[in-house]
mmCIF file of C-alpha atoms in Angstrom:
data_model
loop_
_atom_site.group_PDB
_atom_site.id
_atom_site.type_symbol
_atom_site.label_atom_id
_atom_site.label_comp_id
_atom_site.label_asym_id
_atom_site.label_seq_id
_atom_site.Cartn_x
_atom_site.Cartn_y
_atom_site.Cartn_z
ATOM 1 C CA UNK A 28 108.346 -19.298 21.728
ATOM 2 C CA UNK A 29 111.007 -19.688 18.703
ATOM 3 C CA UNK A 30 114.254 -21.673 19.800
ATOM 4 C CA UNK A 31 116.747 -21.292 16.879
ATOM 5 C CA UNK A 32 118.035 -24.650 15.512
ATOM 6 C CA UNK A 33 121.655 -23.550 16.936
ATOM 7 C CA UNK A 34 120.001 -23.755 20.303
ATOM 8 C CA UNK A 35 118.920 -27.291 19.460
ATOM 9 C CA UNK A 36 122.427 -28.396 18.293
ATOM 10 C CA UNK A 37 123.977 -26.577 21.559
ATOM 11 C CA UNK A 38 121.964 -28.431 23.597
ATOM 12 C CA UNK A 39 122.291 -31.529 21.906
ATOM 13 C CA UNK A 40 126.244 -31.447 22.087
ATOM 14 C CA UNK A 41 125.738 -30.539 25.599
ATOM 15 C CA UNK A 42 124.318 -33.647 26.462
ATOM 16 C CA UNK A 43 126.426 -36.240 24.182
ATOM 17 C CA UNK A 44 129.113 -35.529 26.557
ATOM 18 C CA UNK A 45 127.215 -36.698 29.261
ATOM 19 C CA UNK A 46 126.076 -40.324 27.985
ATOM 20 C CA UNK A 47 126.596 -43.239 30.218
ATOM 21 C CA UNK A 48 127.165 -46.621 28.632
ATOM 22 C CA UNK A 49 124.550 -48.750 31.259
ATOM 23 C CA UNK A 50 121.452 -51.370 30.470
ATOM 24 C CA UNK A 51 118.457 -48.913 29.153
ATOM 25 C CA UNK A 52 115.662 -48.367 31.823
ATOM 26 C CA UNK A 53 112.165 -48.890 30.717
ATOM 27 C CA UNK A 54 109.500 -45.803 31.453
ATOM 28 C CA UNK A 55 106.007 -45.568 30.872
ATOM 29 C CA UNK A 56 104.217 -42.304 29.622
ATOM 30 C CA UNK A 57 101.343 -41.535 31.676
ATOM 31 C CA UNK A 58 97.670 -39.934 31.247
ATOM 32 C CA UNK A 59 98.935 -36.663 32.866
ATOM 33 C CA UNK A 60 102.510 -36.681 30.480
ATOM 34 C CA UNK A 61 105.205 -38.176 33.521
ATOM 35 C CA UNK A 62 106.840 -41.111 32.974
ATOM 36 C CA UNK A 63 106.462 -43.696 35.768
ATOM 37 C CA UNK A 64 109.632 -46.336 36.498
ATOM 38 C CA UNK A 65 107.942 -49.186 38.017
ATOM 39 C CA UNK A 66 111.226 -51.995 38.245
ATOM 40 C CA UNK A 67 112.783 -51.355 41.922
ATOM 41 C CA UNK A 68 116.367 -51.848 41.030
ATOM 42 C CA UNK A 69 116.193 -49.251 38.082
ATOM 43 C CA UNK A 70 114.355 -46.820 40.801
ATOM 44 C CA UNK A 71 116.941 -46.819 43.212
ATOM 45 C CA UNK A 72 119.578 -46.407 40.876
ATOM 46 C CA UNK A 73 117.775 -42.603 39.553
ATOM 47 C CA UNK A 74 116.959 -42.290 43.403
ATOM 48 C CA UNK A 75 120.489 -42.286 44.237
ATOM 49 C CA UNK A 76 121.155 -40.044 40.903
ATOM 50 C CA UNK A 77 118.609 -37.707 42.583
ATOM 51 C CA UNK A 78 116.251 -38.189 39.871
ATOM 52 C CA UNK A 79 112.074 -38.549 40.110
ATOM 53 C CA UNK A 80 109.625 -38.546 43.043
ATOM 54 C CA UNK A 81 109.096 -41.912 44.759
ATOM 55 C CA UNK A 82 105.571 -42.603 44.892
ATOM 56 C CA UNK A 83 103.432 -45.649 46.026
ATOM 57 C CA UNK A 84 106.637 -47.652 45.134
ATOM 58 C CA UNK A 85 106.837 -46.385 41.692
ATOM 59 C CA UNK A 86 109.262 -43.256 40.144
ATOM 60 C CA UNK A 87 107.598 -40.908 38.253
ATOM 61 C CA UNK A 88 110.021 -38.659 36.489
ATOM 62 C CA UNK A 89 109.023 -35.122 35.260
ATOM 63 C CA UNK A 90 109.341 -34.473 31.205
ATOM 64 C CA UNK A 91 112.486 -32.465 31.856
ATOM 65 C CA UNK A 92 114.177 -35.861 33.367
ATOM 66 C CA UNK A 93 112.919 -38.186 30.784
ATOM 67 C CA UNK A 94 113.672 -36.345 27.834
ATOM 68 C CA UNK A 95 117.593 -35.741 29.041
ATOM 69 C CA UNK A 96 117.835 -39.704 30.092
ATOM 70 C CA UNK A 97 116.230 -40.796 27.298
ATOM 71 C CA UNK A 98 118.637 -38.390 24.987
ATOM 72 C CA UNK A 99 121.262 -40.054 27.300
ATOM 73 C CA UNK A 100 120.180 -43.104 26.346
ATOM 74 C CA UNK A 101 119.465 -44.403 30.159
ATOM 75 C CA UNK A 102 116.122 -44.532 29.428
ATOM 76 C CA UNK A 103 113.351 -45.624 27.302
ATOM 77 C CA UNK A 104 110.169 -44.879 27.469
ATOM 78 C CA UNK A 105 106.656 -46.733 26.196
ATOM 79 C CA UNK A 106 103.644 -45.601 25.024
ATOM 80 C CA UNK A 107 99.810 -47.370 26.336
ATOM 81 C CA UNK A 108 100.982 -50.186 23.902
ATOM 82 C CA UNK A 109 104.399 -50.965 24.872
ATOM 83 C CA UNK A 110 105.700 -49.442 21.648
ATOM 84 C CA UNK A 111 109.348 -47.043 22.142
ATOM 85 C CA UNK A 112 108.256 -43.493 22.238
ATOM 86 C CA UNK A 113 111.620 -41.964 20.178
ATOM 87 C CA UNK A 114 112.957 -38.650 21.427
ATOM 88 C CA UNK A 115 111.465 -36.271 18.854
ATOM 89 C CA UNK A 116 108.489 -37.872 19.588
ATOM 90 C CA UNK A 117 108.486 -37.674 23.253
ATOM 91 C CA UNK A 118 109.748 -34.123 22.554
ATOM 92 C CA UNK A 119 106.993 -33.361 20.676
ATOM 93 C CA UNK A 120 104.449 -34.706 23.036
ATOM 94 C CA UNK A 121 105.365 -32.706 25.840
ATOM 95 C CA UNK A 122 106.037 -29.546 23.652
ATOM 96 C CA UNK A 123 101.978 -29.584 22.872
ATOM 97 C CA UNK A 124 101.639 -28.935 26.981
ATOM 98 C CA UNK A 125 104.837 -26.599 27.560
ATOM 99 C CA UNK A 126 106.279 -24.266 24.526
ATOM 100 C CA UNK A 127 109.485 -23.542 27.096
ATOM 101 C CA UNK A 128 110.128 -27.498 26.884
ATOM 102 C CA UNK A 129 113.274 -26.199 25.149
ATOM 103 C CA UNK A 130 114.508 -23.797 27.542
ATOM 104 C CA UNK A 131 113.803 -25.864 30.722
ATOM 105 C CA UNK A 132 115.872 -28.886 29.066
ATOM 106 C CA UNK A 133 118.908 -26.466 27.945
ATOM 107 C CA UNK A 134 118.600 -25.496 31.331
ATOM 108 C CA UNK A 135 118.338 -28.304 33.089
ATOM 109 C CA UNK A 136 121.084 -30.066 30.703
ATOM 110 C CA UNK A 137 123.732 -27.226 31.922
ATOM 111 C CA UNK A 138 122.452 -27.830 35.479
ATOM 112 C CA UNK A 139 123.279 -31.445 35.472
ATOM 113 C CA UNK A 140 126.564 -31.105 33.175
ATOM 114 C CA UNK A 141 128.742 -29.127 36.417
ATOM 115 C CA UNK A 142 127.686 -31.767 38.299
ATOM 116 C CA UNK A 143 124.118 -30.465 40.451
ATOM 117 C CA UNK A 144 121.212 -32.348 41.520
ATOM 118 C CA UNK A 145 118.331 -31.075 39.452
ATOM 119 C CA UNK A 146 114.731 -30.751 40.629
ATOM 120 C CA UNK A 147 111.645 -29.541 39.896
ATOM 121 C CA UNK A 148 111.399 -25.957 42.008
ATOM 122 C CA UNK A 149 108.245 -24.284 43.071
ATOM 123 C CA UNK A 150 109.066 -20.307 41.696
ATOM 124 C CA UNK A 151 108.193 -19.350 38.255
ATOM 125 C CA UNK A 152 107.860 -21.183 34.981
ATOM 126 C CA UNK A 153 111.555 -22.300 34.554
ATOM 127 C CA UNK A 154 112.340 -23.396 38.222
ATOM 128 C CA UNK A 155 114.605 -25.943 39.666
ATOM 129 C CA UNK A 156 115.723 -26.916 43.070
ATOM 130 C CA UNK A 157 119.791 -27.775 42.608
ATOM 131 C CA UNK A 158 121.944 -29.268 45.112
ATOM 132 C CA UNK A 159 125.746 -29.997 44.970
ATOM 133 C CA UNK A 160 126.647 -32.505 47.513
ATOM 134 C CA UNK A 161 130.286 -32.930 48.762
ATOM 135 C CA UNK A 162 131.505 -34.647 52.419
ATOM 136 C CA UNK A 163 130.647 -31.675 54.761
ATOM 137 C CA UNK A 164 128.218 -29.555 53.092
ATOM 138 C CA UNK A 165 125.177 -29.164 50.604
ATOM 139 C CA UNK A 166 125.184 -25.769 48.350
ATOM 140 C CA UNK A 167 120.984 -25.679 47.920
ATOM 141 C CA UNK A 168 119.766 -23.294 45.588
ATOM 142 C CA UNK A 169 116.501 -22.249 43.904
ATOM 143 C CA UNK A 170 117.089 -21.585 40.104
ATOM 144 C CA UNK A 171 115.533 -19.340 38.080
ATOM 145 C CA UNK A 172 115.502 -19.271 34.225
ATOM 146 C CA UNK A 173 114.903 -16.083 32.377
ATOM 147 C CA UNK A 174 114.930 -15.519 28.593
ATOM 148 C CA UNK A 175 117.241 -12.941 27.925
ATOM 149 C CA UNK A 176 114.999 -9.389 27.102
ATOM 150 C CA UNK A 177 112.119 -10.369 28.984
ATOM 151 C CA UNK A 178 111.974 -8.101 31.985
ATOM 152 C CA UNK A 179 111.166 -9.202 35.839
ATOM 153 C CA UNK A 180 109.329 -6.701 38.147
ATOM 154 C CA UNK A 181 110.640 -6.130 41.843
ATOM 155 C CA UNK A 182 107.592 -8.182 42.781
ATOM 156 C CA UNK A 183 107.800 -11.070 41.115
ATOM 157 C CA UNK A 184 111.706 -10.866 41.784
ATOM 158 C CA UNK A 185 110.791 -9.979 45.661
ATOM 159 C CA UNK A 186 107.877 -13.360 45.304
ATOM 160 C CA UNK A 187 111.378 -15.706 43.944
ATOM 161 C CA UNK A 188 113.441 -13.793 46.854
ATOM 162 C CA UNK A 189 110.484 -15.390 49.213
ATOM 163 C CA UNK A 190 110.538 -18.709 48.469
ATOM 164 C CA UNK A 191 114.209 -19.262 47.752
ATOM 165 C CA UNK A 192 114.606 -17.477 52.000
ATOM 166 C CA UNK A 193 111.573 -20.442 52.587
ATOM 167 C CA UNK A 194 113.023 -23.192 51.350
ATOM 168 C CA UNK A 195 116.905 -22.646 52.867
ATOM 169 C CA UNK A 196 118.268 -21.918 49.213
ATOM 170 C CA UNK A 197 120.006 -19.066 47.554
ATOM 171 C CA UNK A 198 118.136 -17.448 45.007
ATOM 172 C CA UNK A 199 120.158 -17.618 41.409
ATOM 173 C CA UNK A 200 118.377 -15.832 38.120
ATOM 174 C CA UNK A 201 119.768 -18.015 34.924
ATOM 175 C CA UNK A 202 119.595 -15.990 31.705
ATOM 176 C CA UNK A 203 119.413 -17.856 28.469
ATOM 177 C CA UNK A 204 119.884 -16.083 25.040
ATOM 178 C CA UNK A 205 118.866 -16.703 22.272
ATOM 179 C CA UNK A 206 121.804 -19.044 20.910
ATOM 180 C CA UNK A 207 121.140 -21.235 24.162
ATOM 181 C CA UNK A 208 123.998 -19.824 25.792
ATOM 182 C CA UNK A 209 123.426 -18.939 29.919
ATOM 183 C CA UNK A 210 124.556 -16.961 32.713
ATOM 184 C CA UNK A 211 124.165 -17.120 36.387
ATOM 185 C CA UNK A 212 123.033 -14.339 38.585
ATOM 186 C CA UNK A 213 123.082 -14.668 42.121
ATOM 187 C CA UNK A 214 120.662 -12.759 44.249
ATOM 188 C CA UNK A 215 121.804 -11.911 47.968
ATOM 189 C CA UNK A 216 119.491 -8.909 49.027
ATOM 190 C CA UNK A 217 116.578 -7.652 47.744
ATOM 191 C CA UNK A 218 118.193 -4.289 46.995
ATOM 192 C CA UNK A 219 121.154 -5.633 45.412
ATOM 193 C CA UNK A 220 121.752 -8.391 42.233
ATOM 194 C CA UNK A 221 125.409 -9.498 42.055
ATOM 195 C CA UNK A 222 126.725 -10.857 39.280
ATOM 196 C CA UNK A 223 127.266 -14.901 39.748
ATOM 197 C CA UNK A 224 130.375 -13.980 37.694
ATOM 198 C CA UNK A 225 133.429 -14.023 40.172
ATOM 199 C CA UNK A 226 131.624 -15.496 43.146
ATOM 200 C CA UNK A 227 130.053 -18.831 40.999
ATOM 201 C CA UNK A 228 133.142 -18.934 38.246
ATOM 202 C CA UNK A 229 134.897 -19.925 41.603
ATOM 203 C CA UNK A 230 132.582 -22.479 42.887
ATOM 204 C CA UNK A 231 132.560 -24.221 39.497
ATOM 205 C CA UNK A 232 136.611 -24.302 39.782
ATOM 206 C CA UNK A 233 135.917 -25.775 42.907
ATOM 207 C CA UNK A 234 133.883 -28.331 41.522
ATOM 208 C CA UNK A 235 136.295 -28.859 38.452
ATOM 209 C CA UNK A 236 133.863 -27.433 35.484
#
């Protein structure tokens, strides 16, 4: 699928404002394309970030999570002979196994930016699990990306509708156009979509974006 180079600069702005200024962690690119954090200190610090999946006490972060840390220069990651994979490179690598690499990291990128905990979701091809945390409560939802013009049937919305109900999370459809930009649609019934307009523009005062 064609991502316009404006997409590629939006997202790239996106996540310059997010950079951290901390020692780089070091990743390893695996056989089946994750990247595996094996030092404990460094894994409990993207543990507590809400980053990875903690496995046989080593991290293995999904390309979505290495490409935006590595872009946010927390993280670097090595190829089978300890040489720096760059981020065009890395980029590239995944992009041979995924063609909506793009979309999923603009996504993602947005995601993270107002302040959610991003995860890999279980719907469709763009899904994330997201989480925003404060003292009394956890909003959970199950995100959905769409491109914008590509039309959803009622079953495959009614299938997202499922799952979200399954896992305890409100289903939200994110649409992205074609200059990167997105919008939030939150869905409440199965007969009704409401826009995630009023309802979300308030949340994300809430949560100062």
């Amino acid at each position: 699928m064609f991502i316009s180079l404006y997409v590629c600069w939006h997202l790239i702005k996106s996540m310059e404002t997010e950079k951290e200024q901390i020692t780089k962690i070091r990743g390893f690119l695996t056989p089946d394309r994750l990247v595996v954090v094996k030092t404990n200190k460094n894994i409990s610090f993207l543990v507590d970030k809400g980053y990875g999946i903690l496995q046989d006490g080593h991290l293995y972060l999904y390309p979505t999570e290495a490409l935006y840390l590595v872009y946010k220069e927390i993280l670097e990651v090595y190829d089978d002979k300890s040489i720096i994979i760059p981020f065009k490179k890395l980029l590239e690598i995944f992009g041979k196994e995924d063609s909506e690499i793009w979309i999923k990291l603009n996504l993602y990128t947005n995601l993270r930016k107002r302040g959610f905990i991003v995860r890999k979701g279980i719907g469709g091809k763009i899904s994330f699990f997201v989480d925003k945390k404060s003292k009394d409560k956890v909003k959970r939802y199950l995100v959905e990306g769409m491109v914008e013009g590509v039309r959803i049937g009622f079953r495959e919305l009614e299938n997202l509708f499922r799952r979200s109900v399954e896992s305890g999370r409100e289903l939200v459809i994110a649409v992205i156009d074609k200059e990167g930009n997105i919008s939030y649609y939150i869905v409440n019934k199965l007969s009704s979509v409401e826009s995630y307009g009023e309802k979300v523009s308030n949340i994300h005062q809430i949560y100062g974006q």
